[in-house]
Short mmCIF file of C-alpha atoms in Angstrom, two decimals:
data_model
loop_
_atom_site.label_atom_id
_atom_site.label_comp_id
_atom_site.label_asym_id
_atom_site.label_seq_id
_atom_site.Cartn_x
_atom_site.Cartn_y
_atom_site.Cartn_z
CA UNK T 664 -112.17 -1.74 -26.13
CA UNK T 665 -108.79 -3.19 -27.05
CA UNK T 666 -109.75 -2.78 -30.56
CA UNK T 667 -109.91 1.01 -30.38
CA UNK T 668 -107.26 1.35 -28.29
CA UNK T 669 -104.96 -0.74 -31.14
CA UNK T 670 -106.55 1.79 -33.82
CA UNK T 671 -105.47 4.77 -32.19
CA UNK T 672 -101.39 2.96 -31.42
CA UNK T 673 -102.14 2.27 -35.49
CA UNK T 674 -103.20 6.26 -36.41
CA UNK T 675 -100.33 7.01 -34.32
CA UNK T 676 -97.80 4.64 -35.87
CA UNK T 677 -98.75 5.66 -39.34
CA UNK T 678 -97.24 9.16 -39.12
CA UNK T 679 -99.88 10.82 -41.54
CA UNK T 680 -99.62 14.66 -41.95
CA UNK T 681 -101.42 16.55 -44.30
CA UNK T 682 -99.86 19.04 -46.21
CA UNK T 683 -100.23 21.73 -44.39
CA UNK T 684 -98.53 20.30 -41.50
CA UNK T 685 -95.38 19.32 -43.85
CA UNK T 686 -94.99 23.13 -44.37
CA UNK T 687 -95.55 23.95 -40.74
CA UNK T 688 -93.15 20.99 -40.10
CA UNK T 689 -90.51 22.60 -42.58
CA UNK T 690 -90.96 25.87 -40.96
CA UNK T 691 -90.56 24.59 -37.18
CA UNK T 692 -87.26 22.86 -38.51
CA UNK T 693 -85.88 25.52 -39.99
CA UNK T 694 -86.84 28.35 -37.20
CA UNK T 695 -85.66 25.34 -34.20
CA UNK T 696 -82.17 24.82 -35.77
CA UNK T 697 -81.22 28.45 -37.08
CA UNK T 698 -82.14 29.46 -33.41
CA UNK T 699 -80.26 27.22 -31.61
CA UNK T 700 -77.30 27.63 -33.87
CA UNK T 701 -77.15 30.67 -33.58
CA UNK T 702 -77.57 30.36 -29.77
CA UNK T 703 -75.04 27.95 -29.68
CA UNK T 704 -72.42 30.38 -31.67
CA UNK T 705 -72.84 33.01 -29.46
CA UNK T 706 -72.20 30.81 -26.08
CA UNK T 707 -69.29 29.40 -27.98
CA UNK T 708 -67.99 32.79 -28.79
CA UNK T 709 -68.49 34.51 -25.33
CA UNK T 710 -67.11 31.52 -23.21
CA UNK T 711 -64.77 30.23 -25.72
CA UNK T 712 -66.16 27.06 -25.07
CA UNK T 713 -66.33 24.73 -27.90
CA UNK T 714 -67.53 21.79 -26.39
CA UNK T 715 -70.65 23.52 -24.81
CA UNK T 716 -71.23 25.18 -28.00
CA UNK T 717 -71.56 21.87 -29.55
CA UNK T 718 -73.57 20.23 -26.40
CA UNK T 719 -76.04 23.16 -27.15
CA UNK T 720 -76.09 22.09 -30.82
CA UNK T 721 -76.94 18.60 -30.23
CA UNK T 722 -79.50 19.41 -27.45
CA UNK T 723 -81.40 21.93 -30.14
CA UNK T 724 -81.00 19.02 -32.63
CA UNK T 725 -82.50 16.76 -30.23
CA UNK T 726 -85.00 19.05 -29.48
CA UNK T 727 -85.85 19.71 -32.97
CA UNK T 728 -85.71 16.04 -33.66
CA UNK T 729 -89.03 15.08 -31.28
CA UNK T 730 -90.38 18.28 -32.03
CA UNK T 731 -90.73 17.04 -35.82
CA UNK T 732 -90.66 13.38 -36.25
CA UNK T 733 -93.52 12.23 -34.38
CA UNK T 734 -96.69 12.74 -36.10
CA UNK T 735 -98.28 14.86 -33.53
CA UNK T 736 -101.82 15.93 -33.82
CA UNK T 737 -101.19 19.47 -34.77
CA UNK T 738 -99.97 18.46 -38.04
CA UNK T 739 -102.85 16.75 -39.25
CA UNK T 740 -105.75 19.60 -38.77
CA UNK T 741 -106.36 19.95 -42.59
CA UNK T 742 -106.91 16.72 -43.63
CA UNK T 743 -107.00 16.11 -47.48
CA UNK T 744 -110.73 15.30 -48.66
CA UNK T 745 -110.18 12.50 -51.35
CA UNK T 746 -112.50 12.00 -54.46
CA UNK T 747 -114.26 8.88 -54.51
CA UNK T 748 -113.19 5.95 -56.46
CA UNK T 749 -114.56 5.85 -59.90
CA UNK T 750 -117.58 3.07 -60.31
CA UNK T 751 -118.13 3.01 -56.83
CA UNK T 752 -121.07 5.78 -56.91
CA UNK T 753 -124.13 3.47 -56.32
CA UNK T 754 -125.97 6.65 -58.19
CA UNK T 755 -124.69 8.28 -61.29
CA UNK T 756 -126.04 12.18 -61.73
CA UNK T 757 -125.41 12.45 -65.25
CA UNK T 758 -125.08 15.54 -67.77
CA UNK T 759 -127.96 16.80 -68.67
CA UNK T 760 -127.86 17.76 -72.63
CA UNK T 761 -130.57 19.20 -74.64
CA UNK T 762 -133.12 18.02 -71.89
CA UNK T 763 -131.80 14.80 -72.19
CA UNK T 764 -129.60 13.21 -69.27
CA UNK T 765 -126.57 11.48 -70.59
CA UNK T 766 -124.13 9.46 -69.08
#
């Protein structure tokens, strides 16, 4: 029991994505900050208020920040299928060449 639990606070701790959650973390980034910049400018502009402008900024930053960092489940839902290591097979298939299996 305590050992499973400590393997999932380990998966969690790791932070492994796959690659397709590095794009869809690039692309959450990116859409999260232009947003609430722009957001932000248009407060700033309308109230003339620079210092909630830049309270909005941070907050989106924030937002952005445990949107992205922690490697939530979401990003890891194409996991990369490794080769195996090379002599590990226990059975070798071999090429088969002029009838003959080589290798």
């Amino acid at each position: 029991m305590d050992d499973q639990l400590l393997d999932q606070v380990r998966e969690l701790a790791e932070g492994q994505i796959d690659f397709e959650g590095q794009k869809l973390a690039e692309l959450l980034a990116t859409a999260v900050l232009a947003t609430v910049g722009a957001i932000s400018f248009i407060v700033g502009f309308f109230l003339q208020d620079i210092k909630l402008s830049l309270y909005i900024g941070l907050g989106g930053t924030a937002l952005s920040l445990l949107l992205i960092v922690p490697p939530w489940p979401f990003f890891n839902r194409h996991p990369v299928k490794w080769l195996p290591l090379a002599g590990t097979e226990t059975k070798s298939q071999g090429i088969l060449v002029d009838g003959k299996v080589v290798g």
